[in-house]
Amino acid sequence: MKQSKLFMPTLREVPADAEAISHQLLLRAGFMRQNASGIYSYLPLAKRVLSKIEGIVREEMENAGAQELLMPAIQPAELWEETGRWDIYGPELMRLTDRHDRRFALGATHEELITSLVRDELNSYKKLPVNLFQIQMKYRDERRPRFGLLRGREFIMKDAYSFHSTQESLDAEYENMFNAYSNIFSRVGLEFRPVVADSGAIGGKDTHEFHALAAIGEDTIVYSNESNYAANLEMAETLDQYPRQAAEPEALEEVHTGDAKTIESVGEYLGVKSEESIKTVIFKTEQGLVMALVRGDHEVNDIKLKNHVGALDITMATDEEIEEALHSKPGTLGPIGTDMRIVADYAVRSLTNAVCGANKAETHYIHVDPSRDFAAEYTDLRFAIEGDASPDGQGIVQFARGIEVGQVFKLGTRYSEGMNATFLDEGGKAQPLIMGCYGIGVSRTLSAVVEQHYDERGIIWPKAIAPFDIHLIVVNAKNEEQLSLGESLYADLTKAGYSVLLDDRKERAGVKFADADLIGVPVRINVGKMASEGIVELKSRAGGETQEVSQADLAERVRALYDSL
Ligand code: ATP
Ligand code: MG
């Protein structure tokens, strides 16, 4: 490809609203443009990278036995009504009507569509298992599209769905996909971690997310410093390992605490530490209000609470709802003398002389003994903190930020039951299909790779997904000798199987080098002043020495450099 013809509109200025480094670099280097919030065009350089990522995904999926198909982006509303998700999915689902007022959704995901496709076909255990995948645009009207391709409203996803007659078969396929994902993310050049995750609204039980480690990541990953334990913060377990507070329980006492409302200010007022008080937070679920208790220095994990009570939806209760139920305002809430459902963290149970709100203005209790003073369901209810013991008993946990690039789920029969997708088992009995689903954010992966591979001058593509293998720069394209050597090397290298970008533009050398650093092709060859002697410069974008190489030796030296990357 000749750079003089390449549509690669670079920018000198970093757009003000681009916060993520990948977003800035991809805009500056002319890989993409925004057309509307969270909606982008992938320009030729990005399209080349996407094709390579897709190629790796396709190869690994096919090696793992999955088959590619392509489903429509436009899906009839009726399918989503069969599973109830037309209502549950909410405003993220982009909806439209046709000229006959028929309702449709733009595919945010394809469980319903694929289940409708297979339900009449995969009707015998003999036809199972099957794993089908596609690579396609997905649509989600995200509340906050941001960070460029990392959170778009239109984005490219690889989604796969597997169908099984037994749980063992699903378990085996889950592991198979888990391994395929590990191969894919290694091959695209990501430093990543598989983490235990929450299954959220999609339903199902076992699930892992694959996270690319990067500071911009929206998720916190909790991992052990000694084992390969890793979990999303939402799911990271904490152990019930709290020594009982030393002091003997004293008589419960009501005390005036003035306008102190926070754990800290009440603690200061009474001269007690945060870890000697009980924090009370009220949540609202479709089952009613629930009181959550954690130790004063801990935070309530709402996902753990949601899972414990088996709620579909959970939000913080409003001040009005709390006042109506407890006749008190946040700041002086507590578990004593209420008939609200109480769920408490294990750490609360180990307290003996604790402080908590008295559900009365300007008043708290002291010398609270949980086992004596109120009844609660005890469970692991708090967010993990750095330094906690690792749940697998090996080492302590640390935190890192991650970008979710993929996820594998065991869906079970959530969709097949809702959509009446059954097969006949060996005994001739109809059973719901057992399902798994497996997603990869292809466009998000492109950005995640940039988040891990750049320097102050631009992107440094891992060679497996670079838009070109070699950037061949004719330093002065007005010089005939340089240009003709450049063109002859271009022909040789192309013939040798490399994809080569030839910078034949009549630009200043400084501009050319800056652009080359920005777009980040892994191997660089400069054809400059020594062209008359048949000598060129060879180096890698990532750094290292610049070699002067004769035309005769070039093929071998390029191969050695390329293979070393
Ligand atoms: P998130 O929690 O980041 O919103 P999700 O868990 O809802 O993502 P899935 O339904 O698991 O996403 O989709 C599969 C994959 O698609 C994700 O692992 C992610 O890589 C990608 N993905 C999801 N939402 C977006 C988005 N808005 N923009 C780009 N990629 C996305
Ligand atoms: Mg996910």
Coordinates of C-alpha atoms and ligand atoms in Angstrom, one line a residue:
M1 CA 0.0 0.0 0.0
K2 CA 1.3 3.4 -0.9
Q3 CA 0.9 5.9 1.8
S4 CA 0.3 8.7 -0.7
K5 CA -3.0 7.0 -1.5
L6 CA -4.0 5.8 2.0
F7 CA -7.0 7.4 3.6
M8 CA -5.4 8.1 7.0
P9 CA -6.5 11.5 8.2
T10 CA -4.1 12.2 11.1
L11 CA -4.8 15.0 13.7
R12 CA -2.2 17.2 15.4
E13 CA -4.4 18.2 18.3
V14 CA -5.8 15.7 20.8
P15 CA -9.6 16.1 20.8
A16 CA -10.7 17.6 24.1
D17 CA -13.3 15.0 24.9
A18 CA -11.1 12.0 24.4
E19 CA -10.1 10.9 27.9
A20 CA -8.7 7.4 27.2
I21 CA -5.2 7.2 25.6
S22 CA -6.5 4.6 23.1
H23 CA -9.3 7.0 22.0
Q24 CA -6.8 9.9 21.6
L25 CA -4.3 7.8 19.7
L26 CA -6.7 6.1 17.4
L27 CA -8.3 9.5 16.5
R28 CA -4.9 11.2 16.1
A29 CA -3.4 8.4 14.0
G30 CA -6.4 8.4 11.6
F31 CA -7.8 5.0 12.6
M32 CA -11.3 6.2 13.3
R33 CA -13.8 9.0 13.4
Q34 CA -16.9 9.5 15.5
N35 CA -20.2 9.9 13.7
A36 CA -22.4 10.2 16.7
S37 CA -22.0 9.6 20.4
G38 CA -20.6 6.1 20.8
I39 CA -20.9 5.4 17.1
Y40 CA -17.8 5.3 14.9
S41 CA -16.4 4.7 11.4
Y42 CA -13.4 2.4 11.3
L43 CA -11.0 3.9 8.7
P44 CA -8.7 1.7 6.6
L45 CA -5.9 1.3 9.2
A46 CA -8.4 0.2 11.8
K47 CA -10.2 -2.0 9.4
R48 CA -7.0 -3.9 8.8
V49 CA -6.4 -4.4 12.5
L50 CA -10.0 -5.5 13.0
S51 CA -9.7 -8.0 10.2
K52 CA -6.6 -9.5 11.9
I53 CA -8.3 -9.7 15.3
E54 CA -11.3 -11.3 13.7
G55 CA -9.1 -13.7 11.9
I56 CA -7.5 -14.8 15.2
V57 CA -10.9 -15.1 16.8
R58 CA -12.3 -17.1 13.9
E59 CA -9.3 -19.4 13.8
E60 CA -9.4 -20.2 17.5
M61 CA -13.2 -20.6 17.5
E62 CA -13.1 -23.0 14.5
N63 CA -10.2 -24.9 16.1
A64 CA -12.3 -25.3 19.1
G65 CA -15.1 -26.8 17.0
A66 CA -17.5 -23.9 16.7
Q67 CA -19.2 -23.0 13.4
E68 CA -19.6 -19.5 12.1
L69 CA -23.0 -18.1 11.0
L70 CA -24.4 -14.6 10.6
M71 CA -27.7 -13.6 12.1
P72 CA -29.7 -10.4 11.5
A73 CA -29.0 -7.3 13.5
I74 CA -32.7 -6.5 13.4
Q75 CA -34.8 -8.8 15.6
P76 CA -38.6 -9.1 16.0
A77 CA -39.9 -7.9 19.4
E78 CA -41.9 -11.1 19.8
L79 CA -38.8 -13.1 20.4
W80 CA -37.7 -10.8 23.2
E81 CA -41.2 -11.0 24.7
E82 CA -41.0 -14.8 24.9
T83 CA -38.2 -14.5 27.4
G84 CA -39.6 -11.3 29.1
R85 CA -36.5 -9.4 28.1
W86 CA -38.4 -6.9 25.9
D87 CA -39.4 -5.3 29.3
I88 CA -36.4 -6.2 31.4
Y89 CA -33.7 -5.0 29.1
G90 CA -34.8 -1.4 29.5
P91 CA -33.6 1.6 27.6
E92 CA -30.3 0.0 26.5
L93 CA -32.2 -2.0 23.9
M94 CA -32.6 0.1 20.8
R95 CA -36.1 -0.3 19.4
L96 CA -37.7 0.6 16.1
T97 CA -40.9 0.0 14.2
D98 CA -41.3 -0.7 10.5
R99 CA -43.8 0.8 8.1
H100 CA -46.5 -1.6 9.3
D101 CA -45.9 -0.6 13.0
R102 CA -44.2 -4.0 13.7
R103 CA -41.8 -3.7 16.6
F104 CA -38.1 -4.7 16.3
A105 CA -34.9 -4.4 18.4
L106 CA -31.4 -3.8 17.1
G107 CA -29.5 -6.8 18.4
A108 CA -27.8 -6.1 21.8
T109 CA -27.2 -9.8 22.1
H110 CA -28.6 -12.9 20.3
E111 CA -29.8 -15.5 22.8
E112 CA -33.4 -15.1 21.7
L113 CA -32.7 -15.1 18.0
I114 CA -30.4 -18.1 18.1
T115 CA -32.7 -20.1 20.3
S116 CA -35.6 -19.5 17.9
L117 CA -33.3 -20.7 15.1
V118 CA -32.3 -24.0 16.7
R119 CA -35.5 -24.9 18.6
D120 CA -37.1 -26.9 15.9
E121 CA -33.8 -28.3 14.5
L122 CA -31.7 -29.4 17.4
N123 CA -34.5 -31.7 18.5
S124 CA -32.6 -34.9 19.4
Y125 CA -29.7 -35.6 21.8
K126 CA -28.0 -37.2 18.7
K127 CA -27.6 -33.7 17.2
L128 CA -25.9 -32.3 20.2
P129 CA -23.7 -30.6 21.3
V130 CA -23.4 -27.7 18.8
N131 CA -21.6 -24.4 19.1
L132 CA -22.5 -21.5 16.7
F133 CA -20.8 -18.2 16.5
Q134 CA -20.9 -14.9 14.6
I135 CA -18.9 -11.7 14.4
Q136 CA -21.3 -8.8 14.1
M137 CA -22.3 -5.3 15.1
K138 CA -24.2 -5.1 18.3
Y139 CA -26.3 -2.2 19.5
R140 CA -26.7 -0.9 23.1
D141 CA -27.9 2.5 24.0
E142 CA -25.4 2.8 26.8
R143 CA -26.1 5.4 29.5
R144 CA -22.6 6.7 29.2
P145 CA -20.8 5.9 25.9
R146 CA -17.2 6.8 26.5
F147 CA -13.5 6.1 26.0
G148 CA -14.1 5.7 22.3
L149 CA -14.4 2.0 21.2
L150 CA -14.2 0.8 24.8
R151 CA -17.8 1.7 25.4
G152 CA -19.7 2.3 22.2
R153 CA -23.4 2.2 21.3
E154 CA -22.6 0.3 18.1
F155 CA -19.7 -2.1 18.5
I156 CA -18.4 -5.3 17.1
M157 CA -18.9 -8.5 19.1
K158 CA -18.1 -12.1 18.5
D159 CA -20.9 -14.0 20.2
A160 CA -21.2 -17.8 20.4
Y161 CA -23.9 -20.0 21.7
S162 CA -23.6 -23.7 22.6
F163 CA -26.4 -26.3 23.0
H164 CA -26.1 -29.4 25.0
S165 CA -28.1 -32.5 26.2
T166 CA -26.2 -32.8 29.5
Q167 CA -24.6 -30.5 32.1
E168 CA -21.3 -32.4 31.7
S169 CA -21.3 -31.6 28.0
L170 CA -21.9 -27.9 28.8
D171 CA -19.1 -28.0 31.5
A172 CA -16.7 -29.5 28.9
E173 CA -17.6 -26.8 26.3
Y174 CA -17.2 -24.0 28.9
E175 CA -13.7 -25.2 29.6
N176 CA -13.0 -25.5 25.8
M177 CA -14.2 -21.9 25.3
F178 CA -12.2 -20.8 28.3
N179 CA -9.1 -22.2 26.7
A180 CA -9.9 -20.7 23.3
Y181 CA -10.4 -17.3 24.9
S182 CA -7.0 -17.6 26.6
N183 CA -5.4 -18.4 23.3
I184 CA -7.2 -15.5 21.5
F185 CA -6.2 -12.9 24.1
S186 CA -2.6 -14.1 24.2
R187 CA -2.3 -14.0 20.5
V188 CA -3.6 -10.5 20.1
G189 CA -1.0 -9.4 22.6
L190 CA -3.0 -8.6 25.7
E191 CA -1.9 -9.0 29.2
F192 CA -5.2 -10.4 30.7
R193 CA -6.7 -12.2 33.6
P194 CA -9.8 -14.5 33.6
V195 CA -11.8 -13.5 36.7
V196 CA -14.8 -14.9 38.5
A197 CA -17.8 -12.7 37.7
D198 CA -21.4 -12.0 38.5
S199 CA -23.9 -13.3 35.9
G200 CA -26.1 -10.2 36.1
A201 CA -29.3 -9.9 34.1
I202 CA -28.4 -12.4 31.4
G203 CA -29.1 -15.2 33.9
G204 CA -27.2 -18.4 34.6
K205 CA -24.7 -19.5 37.2
D206 CA -21.0 -20.0 36.3
T207 CA -19.3 -17.2 34.5
H208 CA -15.8 -15.8 34.0
E209 CA -14.9 -12.5 32.5
F210 CA -11.6 -11.9 30.7
H211 CA -10.0 -8.6 31.7
A212 CA -7.2 -6.7 29.9
L213 CA -5.2 -5.1 32.7
A214 CA -5.2 -1.3 32.1
A215 CA -5.5 1.8 34.4
I216 CA -8.5 3.1 32.4
G217 CA -10.4 -0.1 33.1
E218 CA -13.8 0.4 34.6
D219 CA -13.7 -2.8 36.7
T220 CA -11.7 -3.6 39.7
I221 CA -10.1 -7.0 39.7
V222 CA -9.2 -8.6 43.0
Y223 CA -6.4 -11.0 42.7
S224 CA -4.1 -13.0 45.1
N225 CA -0.5 -12.2 45.4
E226 CA 0.3 -15.9 45.7
S227 CA -2.2 -17.9 43.7
N228 CA -4.1 -17.5 40.4
Y229 CA -7.3 -16.5 42.3
A230 CA -8.9 -13.5 40.6
A231 CA -12.4 -12.1 40.8
N232 CA -14.3 -9.1 39.8
L233 CA -14.7 -6.8 42.9
E234 CA -18.5 -7.3 42.6
M235 CA -17.9 -11.0 43.3
A236 CA -14.7 -11.2 45.3
E237 CA -15.5 -13.3 48.4
T238 CA -14.3 -12.3 51.9
L239 CA -13.7 -14.9 54.5
D240 CA -15.5 -15.2 57.9
Q241 CA -12.3 -14.9 59.8
Y242 CA -12.9 -12.2 62.4
P243 CA -11.7 -12.5 65.9
R244 CA -14.5 -11.8 68.4
Q245 CA -14.1 -8.3 69.9
A246 CA -12.2 -8.8 73.2
A247 CA -14.4 -6.9 75.7
E248 CA -17.3 -8.5 77.7
P249 CA -20.7 -7.3 76.5
E250 CA -22.1 -4.4 78.6
A251 CA -25.7 -3.3 78.9
L252 CA -27.2 -1.7 75.9
E253 CA -27.4 2.1 76.2
E254 CA -29.0 4.9 74.3
V255 CA -26.8 8.0 73.9
H256 CA -27.2 11.4 72.5
T257 CA -25.0 12.0 69.5
G258 CA -26.0 15.5 68.4
D259 CA -25.8 16.1 64.7
A260 CA -23.1 13.5 64.1
K261 CA -24.4 11.4 61.2
T262 CA -21.4 9.7 59.6
I263 CA -19.6 6.7 61.0
E264 CA -16.5 8.9 61.4
S265 CA -18.2 11.8 63.1
V266 CA -20.2 9.5 65.5
G267 CA -17.0 7.6 66.2
E268 CA -15.2 10.9 67.0
Y269 CA -18.1 12.1 69.2
L270 CA -18.2 8.8 71.2
G271 CA -14.5 8.1 71.0
V272 CA -14.8 4.7 69.2
K273 CA -13.1 3.5 66.1
S274 CA -15.0 2.8 62.8
E275 CA -14.4 -0.9 63.2
E276 CA -16.3 -0.9 66.4
S277 CA -19.5 0.5 64.8
I278 CA -22.2 -0.9 62.6
K279 CA -23.0 0.7 59.3
T280 CA -26.7 0.5 58.3
V281 CA -27.8 0.9 54.6
I282 CA -31.3 0.4 53.3
F283 CA -31.9 -1.1 49.9
K284 CA -35.0 -1.5 47.8
T285 CA -35.8 -4.7 45.9
E286 CA -38.9 -6.0 44.2
Q287 CA -39.5 -7.9 47.4
G288 CA -39.5 -4.8 49.6
L289 CA -36.9 -3.0 51.7
V290 CA -33.9 -4.8 53.1
M291 CA -31.5 -3.5 55.8
A292 CA -27.9 -4.3 55.1
L293 CA -25.3 -4.2 57.9
V294 CA -21.5 -4.1 57.7
R295 CA -18.8 -3.0 60.0
G296 CA -18.2 0.8 60.0
D297 CA -14.9 0.5 58.1
H298 CA -16.4 -1.8 55.4
E299 CA -18.8 -1.1 52.5
V300 CA -21.9 -3.0 51.5
N301 CA -21.6 -5.0 48.3
D302 CA -25.0 -4.5 46.7
I303 CA -24.5 -7.4 44.2
K304 CA -23.8 -9.8 47.1
L305 CA -27.0 -8.5 48.8
K306 CA -28.9 -8.9 45.6
N307 CA -27.7 -12.5 45.2
H308 CA -28.3 -13.3 48.9
V309 CA -32.0 -12.2 48.8
G310 CA -32.5 -13.5 45.3
A311 CA -33.7 -10.1 43.9
L312 CA -33.8 -9.2 40.2
D313 CA -33.2 -5.6 40.9
I314 CA -31.6 -3.6 43.7
T315 CA -31.3 0.1 44.4
M316 CA -30.7 2.3 47.4
A317 CA -33.9 3.2 49.2
T318 CA -34.8 7.0 49.1
D319 CA -34.8 9.1 52.2
E320 CA -38.6 9.2 52.0
E321 CA -39.0 5.4 51.8
I322 CA -36.6 5.0 54.7
E323 CA -38.5 7.5 56.8
E324 CA -41.8 5.9 56.1
A325 CA -40.4 2.5 57.2
L326 CA -38.2 3.4 60.1
H327 CA -39.4 6.8 61.2
S328 CA -35.8 8.0 61.1
K329 CA -33.5 9.6 58.6
P330 CA -30.2 8.1 57.3
G331 CA -27.4 8.9 59.9
T332 CA -29.1 7.4 62.9
L333 CA -30.5 4.1 61.4
G334 CA -29.9 0.8 63.0
P335 CA -31.2 -2.8 63.3
I336 CA -32.6 -2.8 66.9
G337 CA -36.3 -3.0 67.3
T338 CA -37.3 -3.1 63.6
D339 CA -39.1 -5.8 61.7
M340 CA -37.4 -5.1 58.4
R341 CA -35.5 -8.0 56.9
I342 CA -31.9 -7.7 58.1
V343 CA -28.9 -9.1 56.2
A344 CA -25.5 -8.6 57.9
D345 CA -21.9 -9.2 57.1
Y346 CA -20.0 -11.8 59.1
A347 CA -17.8 -9.1 60.6
V348 CA -20.8 -7.6 62.4
R349 CA -21.3 -10.9 64.3
S350 CA -17.9 -10.7 65.9
L351 CA -18.6 -7.3 67.6
T352 CA -19.6 -7.2 71.3
N353 CA -19.8 -3.6 72.3
A354 CA -20.6 -1.8 69.1
V355 CA -22.3 1.4 68.1
C356 CA -25.3 1.7 65.8
G357 CA -28.1 4.2 65.1
A358 CA -31.2 4.0 67.2
N359 CA -33.8 5.0 64.5
K360 CA -34.3 8.2 66.5
A361 CA -33.0 11.7 65.8
E362 CA -29.6 12.5 67.3
T363 CA -29.5 9.2 69.0
H364 CA -27.3 6.0 68.8
Y365 CA -26.9 2.9 70.8
I366 CA -23.7 1.9 72.4
H367 CA -22.7 -1.5 73.8
V368 CA -24.6 -3.3 71.1
D369 CA -24.2 -7.1 71.1
P370 CA -25.5 -8.3 67.8
S371 CA -26.2 -11.8 69.0
R372 CA -28.2 -10.4 71.9
D373 CA -29.8 -7.3 70.5
F374 CA -31.1 -8.2 67.0
A375 CA -31.7 -11.1 64.6
A376 CA -30.0 -11.0 61.3
E377 CA -29.1 -13.3 58.4
Y378 CA -25.3 -13.5 58.4
T379 CA -23.4 -13.8 55.1
D380 CA -20.5 -12.4 53.2
L381 CA -21.9 -9.0 52.4
R382 CA -19.0 -6.6 52.1
F383 CA -16.7 -5.5 49.3
A384 CA -13.2 -7.0 49.6
I385 CA -10.4 -4.6 50.4
E386 CA -6.7 -4.8 49.6
G387 CA -4.9 -6.8 52.2
D388 CA -7.8 -9.2 52.9
A389 CA -6.9 -12.9 53.0
S390 CA -7.3 -14.4 49.6
P391 CA -10.5 -16.6 49.6
D392 CA -8.6 -19.6 48.4
G393 CA -6.4 -19.3 51.6
Q394 CA -3.3 -18.5 49.6
G395 CA -1.8 -15.0 50.2
I396 CA -3.5 -11.7 50.4
V397 CA -5.5 -9.9 47.7
Q398 CA -4.5 -6.9 45.7
F399 CA -6.4 -4.7 43.3
A400 CA -5.9 -3.9 39.6
R401 CA -8.0 -2.2 37.0
G402 CA -9.4 -4.2 34.1
I403 CA -11.2 -3.8 30.8
E404 CA -13.7 -6.6 30.2
V405 CA -12.8 -7.9 26.8
G406 CA -14.7 -11.2 26.9
Q407 CA -17.0 -13.3 29.0
V408 CA -18.1 -17.0 29.1
F409 CA -21.4 -18.0 30.7
K410 CA -23.2 -21.2 31.6
L411 CA -26.7 -20.2 30.8
G412 CA -28.4 -23.4 31.6
T413 CA -32.0 -23.5 30.6
R414 CA -33.0 -19.9 31.2
Y415 CA -33.7 -19.2 27.5
S416 CA -34.6 -22.7 26.3
E417 CA -37.4 -23.0 28.9
G418 CA -38.7 -19.5 28.2
M419 CA -38.7 -20.2 24.5
N420 CA -39.8 -23.8 24.6
A421 CA -36.6 -25.1 22.9
T422 CA -36.5 -28.8 23.7
F423 CA -34.8 -32.0 22.5
L424 CA -35.6 -35.6 22.9
D425 CA -33.3 -37.4 25.3
E426 CA -32.2 -41.1 25.0
G427 CA -35.4 -42.1 26.7
G428 CA -37.5 -40.2 24.2
K429 CA -38.4 -37.5 26.7
A430 CA -38.5 -33.8 25.8
Q431 CA -36.0 -31.8 27.8
P432 CA -35.0 -28.1 27.6
L433 CA -31.7 -27.5 25.7
I434 CA -28.8 -26.7 28.1
M435 CA -27.0 -23.6 26.8
G436 CA -23.8 -21.7 27.1
C437 CA -22.9 -18.3 25.6
Y438 CA -19.5 -16.7 25.0
G439 CA -18.8 -13.1 24.0
I440 CA -15.8 -11.1 22.9
G441 CA -15.8 -7.4 22.4
V442 CA -13.8 -7.2 19.1
S443 CA -13.7 -3.5 18.8
R444 CA -13.2 -3.1 22.5
T445 CA -10.2 -5.5 22.2
L446 CA -8.7 -3.3 19.5
S447 CA -8.7 -0.3 21.9
A448 CA -7.6 -2.4 24.9
V449 CA -4.5 -3.5 23.0
V450 CA -3.7 0.2 22.4
E451 CA -4.2 0.9 26.1
Q452 CA -1.3 -1.6 26.8
H453 CA 0.9 -0.8 23.8
Y454 CA 1.9 2.8 23.3
D455 CA 4.6 5.3 24.2
E456 CA 4.7 9.1 24.2
R457 CA 5.0 9.1 20.4
G458 CA 2.2 6.8 19.5
I459 CA 0.9 3.3 19.2
I460 CA 3.2 0.2 19.1
W461 CA 1.1 -2.6 17.6
P462 CA 1.8 -6.2 18.5
K463 CA 2.8 -7.8 15.2
A464 CA -0.1 -10.3 15.2
I465 CA -2.6 -7.5 14.7
A466 CA -0.6 -4.6 13.3
P467 CA -2.2 -2.9 10.3
F468 CA 1.0 -3.6 8.3
D469 CA 4.1 -5.7 9.1
I470 CA 6.6 -3.2 7.8
H471 CA 6.7 0.6 7.3
L472 CA 9.0 1.4 4.5
I473 CA 9.8 5.1 4.5
V474 CA 11.4 6.9 1.6
V475 CA 12.9 9.7 3.6
N476 CA 13.1 12.1 0.7
A477 CA 10.6 11.1 -2.0
K478 CA 11.8 13.8 -4.3
N479 CA 15.1 12.0 -4.5
E480 CA 14.9 9.6 -7.5
E481 CA 17.5 7.2 -6.1
Q482 CA 15.7 6.9 -2.7
L483 CA 12.3 6.5 -4.4
S484 CA 13.4 3.8 -6.8
L485 CA 15.2 1.8 -4.1
G486 CA 12.1 2.1 -1.9
E487 CA 9.9 0.8 -4.7
S488 CA 12.2 -2.1 -5.4
L489 CA 12.4 -3.1 -1.7
Y490 CA 8.6 -2.7 -1.5
A491 CA 8.3 -5.3 -4.3
D492 CA 10.8 -7.7 -2.7
L493 CA 9.3 -7.5 0.8
T494 CA 5.8 -7.9 -0.5
K495 CA 6.9 -10.9 -2.5
A496 CA 8.4 -12.3 0.7
G497 CA 4.9 -12.3 2.2
Y498 CA 5.0 -9.1 4.3
S499 CA 2.3 -6.5 4.2
V500 CA 4.2 -3.2 3.6
L501 CA 3.2 0.4 3.9
L502 CA 5.4 2.5 1.6
D503 CA 5.7 6.1 2.7
D504 CA 6.2 7.7 -0.8
R505 CA 4.7 11.1 0.3
K506 CA 6.6 14.2 -0.6
E507 CA 6.6 15.4 3.0
R508 CA 9.4 16.5 5.3
A509 CA 11.3 13.7 7.0
G510 CA 10.2 14.9 10.4
V511 CA 6.5 14.6 9.5
K512 CA 7.0 11.1 8.1
F513 CA 8.8 9.8 11.2
A514 CA 6.3 11.4 13.5
D515 CA 3.4 9.8 11.6
A516 CA 5.2 6.4 11.5
D517 CA 5.7 6.6 15.3
L518 CA 2.0 7.5 15.7
I519 CA 0.5 4.7 13.7
G520 CA 2.9 2.1 15.2
V521 CA 3.8 -0.5 12.5
P522 CA 6.2 -2.9 14.3
V523 CA 9.1 -2.9 11.8
R524 CA 10.5 0.2 10.2
I525 CA 12.9 0.6 7.3
N526 CA 14.2 4.1 6.4
V527 CA 15.5 4.6 2.8
G528 CA 17.6 7.8 3.2
K529 CA 20.9 9.3 2.2
M530 CA 22.7 6.0 1.9
A531 CA 20.4 4.8 -0.8
S532 CA 23.0 5.5 -3.3
E533 CA 25.2 2.8 -1.7
G534 CA 22.2 0.5 -1.4
I535 CA 22.1 0.8 2.4
V536 CA 19.0 1.4 4.5
E537 CA 18.2 1.7 8.2
L538 CA 16.2 -1.1 10.0
K539 CA 14.7 -0.8 13.4
S540 CA 11.6 -1.8 15.4
R541 CA 9.0 0.6 16.5
A542 CA 9.3 -0.5 20.1
G543 CA 12.9 0.7 20.3
G544 CA 16.3 -0.9 20.3
E545 CA 19.2 -0.3 18.0
T546 CA 19.0 1.0 14.4
Q547 CA 20.9 -1.4 12.0
E548 CA 22.4 -0.3 8.7
V549 CA 21.7 -3.0 6.3
S550 CA 22.6 -3.6 2.6
Q551 CA 19.9 -4.5 0.1
A552 CA 21.5 -7.9 -0.2
D553 CA 21.2 -8.7 3.5
L554 CA 17.8 -7.1 4.1
A555 CA 15.5 -10.1 3.6
E556 CA 17.5 -12.1 6.3
R557 CA 17.8 -9.2 8.7
V558 CA 14.1 -8.2 8.4
R559 CA 13.2 -11.9 9.1
A560 CA 15.4 -12.0 12.2
L561 CA 14.0 -8.7 13.6
Y562 CA 10.4 -9.6 12.7
D563 CA 10.7 -13.1 14.4
S564 CA 12.2 -11.5 17.5
L565 CA 9.2 -9.3 18.1
Ligands
ATP1 P1 -20.0 -4.2 30.3 O1 -20.2 -4.8 31.6 O2 -18.7 -3.6 30.0 O3 -21.2 -3.2 29.9 P2 -21.3 -6.5 29.4 O4 -20.9 -7.5 30.5 O5 -22.7 -5.9 29.4 O6 -20.2 -5.4 29.3 P3 -21.5 -8.7 27.5 O7 -23.0 -8.8 27.4 O8 -20.8 -9.7 28.3 O9 -21.1 -7.2 28.0 O10 -20.9 -8.6 26.0 C1 -19.8 -9.4 25.6 C2 -18.6 -8.5 25.3 O11 -18.9 -7.4 24.5 C3 -18.0 -7.8 26.6 O12 -17.2 -8.7 27.3 C4 -17.3 -6.6 26.0 O13 -16.0 -7.0 25.6 C5 -18.1 -6.3 24.8 N1 -19.0 -5.1 25.0 C6 -20.1 -5.0 25.8 N2 -20.6 -3.8 25.8 C7 -19.8 -3.0 25.0 C8 -19.8 -1.7 24.5 N3 -20.8 -0.8 24.9 N4 -18.8 -1.3 23.7 C9 -17.9 -2.1 23.3 N5 -17.8 -3.4 23.7 C10 -18.7 -3.9 24.5
MG2 MG -20.0 -9.1 30.3

